């Protein structure tokens, strides 16, 4: 019987992003003044241009609340001599200080303002102004924008009762950062504008990622991607299931075969306008978008299966990256490829024992239909190499439970065929706090994928499972293409040891990281 894709709602309403601005003349009379405090430093240090009575009020508030200024803590006190409220943000010890502590402070501040139902605060950088200040101000703004994210699209209360920037029509928060030094004000303004574009893209990726499997399937995701492309003047094309079949994309077609919503390969292309094409590199970014992963015939146990709506997070990161790249007008050509399928089961679903012929001609013996991500990615990667001949290919996917066992919610697993690319990505991870830990891709692992029937199996059991994923994908990268695989299964949605400040639901992991990497390429 012919299948009909049931119509599904697409309600993507990213809210108004926070306004991040710079004050060269600090306005002391404001609803809330936020001040950073380092652990065990005397109140009043680096008071700078702060009026004396505010410095005194800060000292009193620290004493009254026994405020230790541990990272990720905050106290509020009545203001004095201007601000109605003083919000003290703990940064931990100055010796342990990293930009992530100030992102965390920014996120806490945004959520605190939402709780207070006030729409803005000023921030005075007591003790922070230094050569590094624009980087810290950028981190503050970034944390503020990411911390304000809340997914409440399906809450039926009145918008006014809800907080968070996913709600269209809700007033945006405002953060005014005081930069008394004129020279730094300009630099801060510049980085804040960049971070605003990047966090807006990351929050958009998070919003789509949070929508469940009954709203997002390959069909509705294609519509969303088309809308993003149009809004950002990106070239857009889709290889639909019929075309994929003709082209020999056996992995993509098999994984999507059991669903009413057919699989597709979404392709978005950003071309820099301002530069001659010769100066630009071509970078391909590939993301797994399994809109829901039941496991297929090798079905998953019911506990926590609902979290498999997040199995599209690699693809959502690509959506965010493409949006940010266009907003920032980066000087390189960036191709975003999103293979998308729903891994579910009916009588036309693929089965264990099936042998697939992939786009690059290699054959795969399916040992487990739950190792589906690598199958759709394999076709996308082989196609990207052949069609675009990229100078680098970065692939992101929620690929294995094994990487969660190994690295939890703190680091993503990095597997790379190229040391330079691996190093550049690790460096971008350090800068953004979206950190990567490299695992070995060594040919000694290849025998785990040996099959008596075909070129390889899709899963050789639990041994070195994340690495099996990387080894499998490496079979589909064309010779000479530097490439990296990021297994983001642990970091795409919150875990117990999560990067604390990011908040609820999908994290948007990969957007800030890859944009930082692309920015680091410069124009040389
Ligand atoms: N999407 C999952 C990986 C995953 C698991 C992501 C848990 C986030 C949380 C992937 O498709 C999968 O099912 N992997 C299996 C493969 C195995 C059965 C060969 C895994 O890692 O257990
Ligand atoms: Mn799976
Ligand atoms: Zn999966």
Short mmCIF file of C-alpha atoms and ligand atoms in Angstrom, two decimals:
data_model
loop_
_atom_site.label_atom_id
_atom_site.label_comp_id
_atom_site.label_asym_id
_atom_site.label_seq_id
_atom_site.Cartn_x
_atom_site.Cartn_y
_atom_site.Cartn_z
CA UNK A 1 0.00 0.00 0.00
CA UNK A 2 1.27 3.45 -0.87
CA UNK A 3 2.35 5.50 2.10
CA UNK A 4 1.17 8.97 2.77
CA UNK A 5 3.19 11.37 4.84
CA UNK A 6 0.79 12.71 7.43
CA UNK A 7 0.80 16.50 7.59
CA UNK A 8 2.53 17.73 10.70
CA UNK A 9 2.67 21.11 12.36
CA UNK A 10 5.78 23.19 12.04
CA UNK A 11 5.78 25.85 14.71
CA UNK A 12 9.21 27.35 14.84
CA UNK A 13 8.99 30.64 16.66
CA UNK A 14 12.40 31.70 17.76
CA UNK A 15 11.93 34.59 20.15
CA UNK A 16 13.57 37.93 20.26
CA UNK A 17 17.25 37.64 21.05
CA UNK A 18 18.58 39.72 23.93
CA UNK A 19 19.95 43.16 23.14
CA UNK A 20 23.63 43.44 24.03
CA UNK A 21 24.91 46.98 24.18
CA UNK A 22 27.81 49.07 25.37
CA UNK A 23 27.78 52.16 27.61
CA UNK A 24 30.80 54.40 27.70
CA UNK A 25 29.12 56.59 30.32
CA UNK A 26 27.87 54.19 32.94
CA UNK A 27 24.30 55.01 33.91
CA UNK A 28 24.20 54.24 37.60
CA UNK A 29 20.50 54.77 38.10
CA UNK A 30 19.05 51.64 36.59
CA UNK A 31 16.70 48.84 37.64
CA UNK A 32 19.61 46.45 38.24
CA UNK A 33 23.38 46.76 38.35
CA UNK A 34 25.34 43.52 38.03
CA UNK A 35 28.92 43.34 39.30
CA UNK A 36 31.31 40.38 39.10
CA UNK A 37 33.03 39.27 42.30
CA UNK A 38 36.03 36.95 42.60
CA UNK A 39 36.29 34.53 45.49
CA UNK A 40 38.22 35.87 48.49
CA UNK A 41 39.01 39.25 46.99
CA UNK A 42 38.22 42.32 49.05
CA UNK A 43 35.07 44.21 48.16
CA UNK A 44 35.84 47.51 46.60
CA UNK A 45 38.85 46.26 44.64
CA UNK A 46 39.08 47.74 41.20
CA UNK A 47 36.20 50.03 42.02
CA UNK A 48 37.25 52.08 39.04
CA UNK A 49 34.74 54.78 38.28
CA UNK A 50 32.03 53.31 40.52
CA UNK A 51 30.58 55.88 42.92
CA UNK A 52 31.73 55.34 46.51
CA UNK A 53 28.28 54.60 47.91
CA UNK A 54 27.80 51.75 45.43
CA UNK A 55 31.18 50.30 46.41
CA UNK A 56 30.11 50.50 50.06
CA UNK A 57 26.76 48.86 49.27
CA UNK A 58 28.58 46.00 47.52
CA UNK A 59 30.81 45.50 50.56
CA UNK A 60 27.77 45.47 52.84
CA UNK A 61 25.91 42.99 50.60
CA UNK A 62 28.88 40.61 50.57
CA UNK A 63 29.10 40.74 54.36
CA UNK A 64 25.34 40.46 54.94
CA UNK A 65 24.94 37.42 52.70
CA UNK A 66 28.29 35.83 53.55
CA UNK A 67 28.74 35.81 49.81
CA UNK A 68 31.69 33.59 48.91
CA UNK A 69 31.53 34.39 45.19
CA UNK A 70 31.87 30.77 44.12
CA UNK A 71 31.46 30.32 40.37
CA UNK A 72 27.81 29.90 39.43
CA UNK A 73 26.38 31.75 42.45
CA UNK A 74 24.64 35.08 42.73
CA UNK A 75 23.16 37.33 45.41
CA UNK A 76 20.88 40.28 45.14
CA UNK A 77 20.82 43.30 47.46
CA UNK A 78 19.10 46.66 47.52
CA UNK A 79 20.96 49.25 45.55
CA UNK A 80 22.21 52.52 46.83
CA UNK A 81 22.95 55.83 45.17
CA UNK A 82 21.46 54.87 41.82
CA UNK A 83 20.66 51.25 41.00
CA UNK A 84 17.47 49.85 42.50
CA UNK A 85 19.08 46.43 42.84
CA UNK A 86 22.62 45.16 43.05
CA UNK A 87 23.28 41.71 41.63
CA UNK A 88 26.62 40.23 42.61
CA UNK A 89 27.85 37.48 40.30
CA UNK A 90 30.36 34.97 41.69
CA UNK A 91 33.26 34.10 39.40
CA UNK A 92 35.19 31.69 41.65
CA UNK A 93 38.92 32.07 42.25
CA UNK A 94 40.78 34.46 40.00
CA UNK A 95 43.49 31.81 39.57
CA UNK A 96 40.98 29.30 38.08
CA UNK A 97 39.32 31.89 35.90
CA UNK A 98 38.24 30.83 32.40
CA UNK A 99 35.80 32.52 30.00
CA UNK A 100 33.29 29.77 30.81
CA UNK A 101 32.92 31.15 34.36
CA UNK A 102 31.77 34.45 32.97
CA UNK A 103 29.46 32.74 30.44
CA UNK A 104 27.97 31.01 33.42
CA UNK A 105 27.56 34.32 35.26
CA UNK A 106 25.88 35.81 32.18
CA UNK A 107 23.47 32.88 31.95
CA UNK A 108 22.58 33.13 35.65
CA UNK A 109 22.01 36.84 35.31
CA UNK A 110 19.60 36.40 32.38
CA UNK A 111 17.60 33.77 34.22
CA UNK A 112 17.57 35.89 37.38
CA UNK A 113 16.18 38.89 35.47
CA UNK A 114 13.44 36.70 34.02
CA UNK A 115 12.58 35.56 37.54
CA UNK A 116 12.42 39.17 38.71
CA UNK A 117 10.33 40.00 35.64
CA UNK A 118 12.54 42.93 34.76
CA UNK A 119 13.89 43.31 31.27
CA UNK A 120 17.40 44.54 31.70
CA UNK A 121 20.54 45.11 33.71
CA UNK A 122 23.73 47.07 33.48
CA UNK A 123 27.01 45.29 34.03
CA UNK A 124 30.03 47.01 35.50
CA UNK A 125 33.26 45.06 34.89
CA UNK A 126 34.87 45.62 38.30
CA UNK A 127 38.26 43.91 38.29
CA UNK A 128 37.86 42.61 34.74
CA UNK A 129 39.12 45.36 32.49
CA UNK A 130 42.36 44.16 30.99
CA UNK A 131 43.83 43.34 27.60
CA UNK A 132 41.53 40.36 27.57
CA UNK A 133 38.43 42.39 28.38
CA UNK A 134 36.74 42.23 24.95
CA UNK A 135 37.01 38.42 25.09
CA UNK A 136 35.45 38.40 28.56
CA UNK A 137 32.71 40.85 27.59
CA UNK A 138 31.93 38.65 24.60
CA UNK A 139 31.71 35.60 26.86
CA UNK A 140 29.38 37.48 29.21
CA UNK A 141 27.05 38.46 26.38
CA UNK A 142 27.19 34.97 24.96
CA UNK A 143 26.28 33.38 28.29
CA UNK A 144 23.49 35.91 28.76
CA UNK A 145 21.94 35.08 25.37
CA UNK A 146 22.30 31.31 25.78
CA UNK A 147 21.08 31.39 29.38
CA UNK A 148 17.90 33.20 28.34
CA UNK A 149 16.90 30.25 26.14
CA UNK A 150 13.87 28.34 27.24
CA UNK A 151 11.78 26.01 25.17
CA UNK A 152 8.11 26.46 25.96
CA UNK A 153 6.44 26.22 22.56
CA UNK A 154 3.97 23.66 23.85
CA UNK A 155 3.10 25.34 27.16
CA UNK A 156 -0.43 26.68 26.98
CA UNK A 157 -0.18 29.31 29.73
CA UNK A 158 -0.25 32.92 28.69
CA UNK A 159 3.01 34.10 27.20
CA UNK A 160 3.38 36.60 30.04
CA UNK A 161 3.70 33.77 32.57
CA UNK A 162 6.53 32.19 30.69
CA UNK A 163 10.12 33.12 30.44
CA UNK A 164 12.58 32.64 27.68
CA UNK A 165 13.39 33.89 24.27
CA UNK A 166 11.70 31.17 22.26
CA UNK A 167 8.44 33.05 22.59
CA UNK A 168 7.67 35.38 19.75
CA UNK A 169 6.32 38.67 21.00
CA UNK A 170 7.94 38.46 24.41
CA UNK A 171 10.09 41.43 25.35
CA UNK A 172 13.75 40.80 24.81
CA UNK A 173 16.17 41.17 27.68
CA UNK A 174 18.75 43.91 27.54
CA UNK A 175 22.29 43.84 28.88
CA UNK A 176 24.20 47.13 28.94
CA UNK A 177 27.88 46.58 29.48
CA UNK A 178 29.80 49.54 30.89
CA UNK A 179 33.09 50.13 29.13
CA UNK A 180 34.54 53.24 30.71
CA UNK A 181 37.70 52.92 28.62
CA UNK A 182 36.73 54.33 25.25
CA UNK A 183 39.37 52.33 23.40
CA UNK A 184 37.93 49.02 24.56
CA UNK A 185 34.31 50.08 23.97
CA UNK A 186 34.63 49.76 20.22
CA UNK A 187 36.25 46.35 20.37
CA UNK A 188 33.56 45.18 22.78
CA UNK A 189 30.79 46.51 20.57
CA UNK A 190 32.23 44.59 17.63
CA UNK A 191 32.52 41.22 19.40
CA UNK A 192 29.10 41.60 20.98
CA UNK A 193 27.52 42.03 17.55
CA UNK A 194 29.25 38.83 16.41
CA UNK A 195 28.26 36.89 19.52
CA UNK A 196 24.71 38.11 19.16
CA UNK A 197 24.51 36.64 15.64
CA UNK A 198 26.14 33.39 16.74
CA UNK A 199 24.00 32.87 19.85
CA UNK A 200 20.84 33.67 17.90
CA UNK A 201 21.83 30.90 15.49
CA UNK A 202 22.67 28.52 18.34
CA UNK A 203 19.34 29.22 20.05
CA UNK A 204 17.53 28.62 16.78
CA UNK A 205 19.29 25.25 16.47
CA UNK A 206 18.24 24.48 20.07
CA UNK A 207 14.63 25.44 19.37
CA UNK A 208 14.29 23.14 16.37
CA UNK A 209 16.14 20.38 18.23
CA UNK A 210 13.65 20.57 21.10
CA UNK A 211 10.61 20.05 18.91
CA UNK A 212 9.53 16.42 19.18
CA UNK A 213 9.21 13.68 16.58
CA UNK A 214 5.56 14.42 15.89
CA UNK A 215 6.50 17.92 14.70
CA UNK A 216 9.85 17.34 13.07
CA UNK A 217 10.26 14.60 10.51
CA UNK A 218 12.38 14.61 7.36
CA UNK A 219 9.59 16.38 5.45
CA UNK A 220 8.98 19.20 7.93
CA UNK A 221 12.71 19.56 8.58
CA UNK A 222 13.27 20.11 4.88
CA UNK A 223 10.68 22.89 4.95
CA UNK A 224 12.39 24.53 7.94
CA UNK A 225 15.82 24.31 6.29
CA UNK A 226 14.40 25.86 3.12
CA UNK A 227 13.04 28.76 5.18
CA UNK A 228 16.41 29.26 6.86
CA UNK A 229 18.14 29.23 3.47
CA UNK A 230 15.75 31.77 2.04
CA UNK A 231 16.02 34.14 5.00
CA UNK A 232 19.82 34.02 4.81
CA UNK A 233 20.20 34.05 1.03
CA UNK A 234 21.79 30.59 0.95
CA UNK A 235 21.60 28.28 -2.02
CA UNK A 236 19.35 25.38 -1.23
CA UNK A 237 18.73 21.99 -2.75
CA UNK A 238 17.37 18.64 -1.68
CA UNK A 239 18.17 15.16 -2.87
CA UNK A 240 14.85 13.49 -2.19
CA UNK A 241 14.33 9.80 -1.60
CA UNK A 242 13.65 8.99 -5.26
CA UNK A 243 16.78 10.82 -6.40
CA UNK A 244 18.85 9.29 -3.60
CA UNK A 245 17.70 5.84 -4.68
CA UNK A 246 18.71 6.53 -8.28
CA UNK A 247 22.06 7.91 -7.19
CA UNK A 248 22.81 4.81 -5.17
CA UNK A 249 22.59 6.24 -1.67
CA UNK A 250 21.81 2.87 -0.16
CA UNK A 251 22.44 3.92 3.43
CA UNK A 252 20.13 6.93 3.46
CA UNK A 253 17.36 5.04 1.65
CA UNK A 254 17.56 1.98 3.91
CA UNK A 255 17.43 3.91 7.19
CA UNK A 256 14.44 5.97 6.06
CA UNK A 257 12.53 3.07 4.47
CA UNK A 258 10.28 2.34 7.47
CA UNK A 259 8.90 5.86 7.82
CA UNK A 260 5.93 7.60 6.23
CA UNK A 261 8.13 10.65 5.84
CA UNK A 262 10.80 9.75 3.28
CA UNK A 263 14.49 10.45 3.89
CA UNK A 264 16.36 13.26 2.18
CA UNK A 265 19.75 14.90 1.87
CA UNK A 266 19.42 18.65 2.50
CA UNK A 267 22.18 20.83 1.02
CA UNK A 268 22.74 24.48 1.88
CA UNK A 269 25.49 26.54 0.38
CA UNK A 270 26.97 29.85 1.50
CA UNK A 271 29.09 31.73 -1.03
CA UNK A 272 31.00 34.78 0.15
CA UNK A 273 29.94 37.78 -1.90
CA UNK A 274 32.68 40.19 -0.97
CA UNK A 275 35.71 38.15 -2.00
CA UNK A 276 37.03 36.66 -5.17
CA UNK A 277 36.20 32.97 -5.22
CA UNK A 278 39.87 32.01 -5.45
CA UNK A 279 40.74 33.36 -1.99
CA UNK A 280 38.08 31.29 -0.30
CA UNK A 281 38.36 27.78 1.02
CA UNK A 282 35.50 25.33 0.69
CA UNK A 283 34.51 23.77 4.00
CA UNK A 284 31.84 21.08 4.25
CA UNK A 285 29.86 20.66 7.46
CA UNK A 286 27.78 17.50 7.73
CA UNK A 287 25.26 16.78 10.51
CA UNK A 288 23.17 13.73 11.38
CA UNK A 289 19.47 14.50 11.52
CA UNK A 290 17.65 11.35 12.53
CA UNK A 291 14.41 13.05 13.49
CA UNK A 292 13.54 10.14 15.76
CA UNK A 293 15.55 7.00 16.45
CA UNK A 294 13.47 4.04 17.59
CA UNK A 295 16.37 1.74 16.73
CA UNK A 296 14.32 0.24 13.91
CA UNK A 297 13.86 -3.57 13.88
CA UNK A 298 16.74 -3.72 16.42
CA UNK A 299 14.38 -1.67 18.57
CA UNK A 300 15.59 0.28 21.58
CA UNK A 301 14.34 -0.44 25.11
CA UNK A 302 11.51 1.95 26.12
CA UNK A 303 13.31 3.73 28.97
CA UNK A 304 14.43 7.15 27.79
CA UNK A 305 13.55 6.46 24.17
CA UNK A 306 11.89 9.88 24.15
CA UNK A 307 15.29 11.52 24.27
CA UNK A 308 15.88 10.16 20.76
CA UNK A 309 14.14 13.28 19.46
CA UNK A 310 17.60 14.77 20.08
CA UNK A 311 19.11 12.41 17.50
CA UNK A 312 18.84 15.27 15.00
CA UNK A 313 21.16 17.60 16.93
CA UNK A 314 24.14 17.26 14.57
CA UNK A 315 21.95 18.42 11.70
CA UNK A 316 20.49 21.21 13.83
CA UNK A 317 24.02 22.44 14.54
CA UNK A 318 24.56 22.60 10.77
CA UNK A 319 21.37 24.69 10.40
CA UNK A 320 22.68 27.08 13.06
CA UNK A 321 26.18 27.23 11.56
CA UNK A 322 24.82 28.12 8.12
CA UNK A 323 22.69 30.88 9.61
CA UNK A 324 25.65 32.30 11.57
CA UNK A 325 28.05 32.07 8.64
CA UNK A 326 25.64 34.09 6.50
CA UNK A 327 25.05 36.68 9.23
CA UNK A 328 28.79 37.12 9.79
CA UNK A 329 29.52 37.18 6.05
CA UNK A 330 32.52 34.90 6.49
CA UNK A 331 35.02 34.87 3.63
CA UNK A 332 34.83 31.13 2.90
CA UNK A 333 32.47 28.95 0.98
CA UNK A 334 30.60 26.76 3.45
CA UNK A 335 28.48 23.80 2.42
CA UNK A 336 26.03 22.42 4.97
CA UNK A 337 24.80 18.88 4.36
CA UNK A 338 22.03 17.38 6.47
CA UNK A 339 21.10 13.78 5.79
CA UNK A 340 17.73 13.25 7.42
CA UNK A 341 15.64 10.16 8.09
CA UNK A 342 13.28 8.79 10.69
CA UNK A 343 14.60 5.45 11.93
CA UNK A 344 11.42 3.54 12.57
CA UNK A 345 9.89 0.25 11.66
CA UNK A 346 7.15 -1.20 9.54
CA UNK A 347 7.13 -3.92 6.91
CA UNK A 348 9.33 -1.91 4.57
CA UNK A 349 11.91 -1.08 7.22
CA UNK A 350 15.46 -2.33 6.65
CA UNK A 351 16.47 -5.37 8.63
CA UNK A 352 19.48 -6.95 10.30
CA UNK A 353 21.25 -9.06 7.69
CA UNK A 354 20.43 -6.70 4.83
CA UNK A 355 23.39 -5.81 2.65
CA UNK A 356 23.48 -2.24 1.40
CA UNK A 357 25.41 -0.68 -1.44
CA UNK A 358 26.50 2.80 -0.50
CA UNK A 359 27.01 5.92 -2.63
CA UNK A 360 30.77 5.30 -2.97
CA UNK A 361 30.14 1.68 -4.04
CA UNK A 362 31.20 -0.01 -0.81
CA UNK A 363 28.90 -2.63 0.69
CA UNK A 364 27.64 -2.81 4.27
CA UNK A 365 26.31 -5.80 6.15
CA UNK A 366 23.67 -4.49 8.56
CA UNK A 367 24.23 -6.16 11.93
CA UNK A 368 22.14 -3.67 13.89
CA UNK A 369 19.51 -1.29 12.53
CA UNK A 370 20.14 0.94 15.55
CA UNK A 371 23.58 1.86 14.19
CA UNK A 372 21.78 3.97 11.58
CA UNK A 373 23.49 7.34 11.89
CA UNK A 374 26.71 6.20 10.24
CA UNK A 375 24.71 4.83 7.29
CA UNK A 376 23.05 8.12 6.40
CA UNK A 377 26.26 10.03 7.13
CA UNK A 378 28.34 7.72 4.95
CA UNK A 379 26.33 8.64 1.87
CA UNK A 380 26.36 12.36 2.74
CA UNK A 381 30.13 12.35 3.33
CA UNK A 382 30.93 10.44 0.13
CA UNK A 383 28.67 12.79 -1.83
CA UNK A 384 30.19 15.92 -0.23
CA UNK A 385 33.73 14.77 -1.09
CA UNK A 386 32.85 13.97 -4.68
CA UNK A 387 30.71 16.98 -5.42
CA UNK A 388 32.43 19.79 -3.50
CA UNK A 389 36.05 18.61 -3.00
CA UNK A 390 36.26 20.47 0.32
CA UNK A 391 39.52 21.63 1.94
CA UNK A 392 38.07 20.32 5.20
CA UNK A 393 35.04 18.26 6.14
CA UNK A 394 33.61 18.42 9.67
CA UNK A 395 30.88 15.98 10.59
CA UNK A 396 28.80 16.09 13.79
CA UNK A 397 26.48 13.41 15.10
CA UNK A 398 24.84 11.96 18.18
CA UNK A 399 26.41 8.71 17.07
CA UNK A 400 27.07 6.42 20.03
CA UNK A 401 25.99 5.76 23.58
CA UNK A 402 29.60 4.68 24.11
CA UNK A 403 30.88 8.25 23.93
CA UNK A 404 28.51 9.17 26.79
CA UNK A 405 29.98 6.37 28.88
CA UNK A 406 33.49 7.59 28.09
CA UNK A 407 33.21 11.39 28.24
CA UNK A 408 29.81 12.24 29.76
CA UNK A 409 28.36 15.67 29.11
CA UNK A 410 31.63 17.60 29.31
CA UNK A 411 33.70 16.77 26.22
CA UNK A 412 32.55 15.64 22.79
CA UNK A 413 34.54 12.82 21.19
CA UNK A 414 36.77 13.94 18.32
CA UNK A 415 38.05 11.50 15.73
CA UNK A 416 40.05 12.94 12.90
CA UNK A 417 42.07 11.80 9.96
CA UNK A 418 44.11 15.00 10.01
CA UNK A 419 46.23 16.35 12.88
CA UNK A 420 46.10 19.99 11.81
CA UNK A 421 42.31 19.98 11.58
CA UNK A 422 42.09 18.13 14.92
CA UNK A 423 44.35 20.70 16.55
CA UNK A 424 42.42 23.65 15.12
CA UNK A 425 39.11 22.19 16.30
CA UNK A 426 40.46 21.47 19.80
CA UNK A 427 41.69 25.08 19.99
CA UNK A 428 38.28 26.38 18.90
CA UNK A 429 36.77 24.14 21.60
CA UNK A 430 38.99 25.70 24.27
CA UNK A 431 37.97 29.19 23.21
CA UNK A 432 34.24 28.51 23.10
CA UNK A 433 33.99 26.06 25.99
CA UNK A 434 32.56 23.45 23.57
CA UNK A 435 35.43 21.13 24.30
CA UNK A 436 36.69 18.12 22.37
CA UNK A 437 38.70 15.09 23.42
CA UNK A 438 40.44 13.15 20.70
CA UNK A 439 40.07 9.37 20.43
CA UNK A 440 42.38 7.28 18.24
CA UNK A 441 41.43 6.28 14.73
CA UNK A 442 43.92 3.49 14.23
CA UNK A 443 43.75 0.81 11.59
CA UNK A 444 44.14 -1.79 14.35
CA UNK A 445 40.44 -1.11 15.07
CA UNK A 446 39.38 -1.87 11.51
CA UNK A 447 38.97 -5.59 12.11
CA UNK A 448 36.07 -4.90 14.46
CA UNK A 449 34.13 -3.99 11.30
CA UNK A 450 35.06 -7.08 9.28
CA UNK A 451 32.12 -8.93 7.75
CA UNK A 452 32.03 -12.38 6.12
CA UNK A 453 29.44 -11.08 3.61
CA UNK A 454 30.29 -7.52 2.69
CA UNK A 455 33.03 -4.89 2.89
CA UNK A 456 32.11 -4.08 6.48
CA UNK A 457 29.42 -4.41 9.14
CA UNK A 458 27.69 -1.33 10.46
CA UNK A 459 28.28 -2.37 14.06
CA UNK A 460 30.76 -4.82 15.51
CA UNK A 461 29.36 -4.76 19.03
CA UNK A 462 30.36 -2.72 22.06
CA UNK A 463 34.17 -2.83 21.90
CA UNK A 464 35.59 0.66 21.26
CA UNK A 465 32.18 1.61 20.02
CA UNK A 466 32.69 5.35 19.41
CA UNK A 467 35.87 4.51 17.49
CA UNK A 468 34.02 1.94 15.38
CA UNK A 469 31.74 4.80 14.37
CA UNK A 470 34.72 6.91 13.33
CA UNK A 471 36.41 4.01 11.54
CA UNK A 472 33.19 3.27 9.67
CA UNK A 473 32.81 6.87 8.51
CA UNK A 474 36.46 7.04 7.40
CA UNK A 475 35.62 4.45 4.73
CA UNK A 476 33.50 7.07 2.99
CA UNK A 477 35.90 10.03 3.02
CA UNK A 478 37.68 10.49 -0.29
CA UNK A 479 41.49 10.32 -0.25
CA UNK A 480 43.12 13.64 0.49
CA UNK A 481 40.14 15.29 2.20
CA UNK A 482 41.06 16.39 5.75
CA UNK A 483 38.11 15.41 7.89
CA UNK A 484 36.90 15.19 11.47
CA UNK A 485 34.05 13.38 13.18
CA UNK A 486 32.55 14.85 16.36
CA UNK A 487 30.50 12.40 18.38
CA UNK A 488 28.19 14.79 20.26
CA UNK A 489 25.87 12.17 21.83
CA UNK A 490 27.00 13.24 25.32
CA UNK A 491 26.89 16.99 24.89
CA UNK A 492 23.88 17.65 22.64
CA UNK A 493 21.40 17.49 25.50
CA UNK A 494 22.03 17.97 29.21
CA UNK A 495 23.67 15.29 31.37
CA UNK A 496 24.36 15.34 35.11
CA UNK A 497 27.85 16.68 34.54
CA UNK A 498 26.64 19.07 31.92
CA UNK A 499 28.33 22.36 31.14
CA UNK A 500 26.33 23.91 33.97
CA UNK A 501 25.33 27.25 32.57
CA UNK A 502 23.73 26.22 29.32
CA UNK A 503 20.35 25.42 30.88
CA UNK A 504 17.56 23.11 29.86
CA UNK A 505 17.04 21.04 26.75
CA UNK A 506 19.22 20.92 23.66
CA UNK A 507 22.54 22.74 23.99
CA UNK A 508 23.21 23.73 20.39
CA UNK A 509 26.67 22.16 20.76
CA UNK A 510 28.78 22.64 17.67
CA UNK A 511 27.40 25.95 16.44
CA UNK A 512 29.78 28.15 18.43
CA UNK A 513 32.65 25.69 18.04
CA UNK A 514 32.53 25.37 14.26
CA UNK A 515 31.85 29.08 13.70
CA UNK A 516 34.94 29.83 15.83
CA UNK A 517 36.94 27.37 13.72
CA UNK A 518 35.70 29.01 10.50
CA UNK A 519 36.55 32.46 11.86
CA UNK A 520 40.03 31.21 12.79
CA UNK A 521 40.70 30.27 9.17
CA UNK A 522 41.11 33.95 8.37
CA UNK A 523 41.46 34.93 4.76
CA UNK A 524 44.97 33.74 3.96
N1 LIG B 1 21.42 7.79 18.37
C1 LIG B 1 22.08 6.69 18.94
C2 LIG B 1 23.23 7.09 19.87
C3 LIG B 1 22.79 7.71 21.17
C4 LIG B 1 22.52 6.92 22.26
C5 LIG B 1 22.69 9.08 21.29
C6 LIG B 1 22.11 7.51 23.45
C7 LIG B 1 22.30 9.67 22.48
C8 LIG B 1 22.01 8.88 23.56
C9 LIG B 1 22.65 5.78 17.85
O1 LIG B 1 21.93 5.75 16.67
C10 LIG B 1 22.61 4.41 18.42
O2 LIG B 1 21.55 3.90 18.59
N2 LIG B 1 23.76 3.85 18.75
C11 LIG B 1 23.81 2.57 19.33
C12 LIG B 1 24.51 1.67 18.33
C13 LIG B 1 24.65 0.23 18.76
C14 LIG B 1 23.32 -0.41 18.97
C15 LIG B 1 25.41 -0.53 17.70
C16 LIG B 1 24.54 2.70 20.65
O3 LIG B 1 25.45 3.53 20.77
O4 LIG B 1 24.17 2.03 21.59
MN1 LIG B 2 20.38 4.31 16.68
ZN1 LIG B 3 20.77 7.38 16.23
#
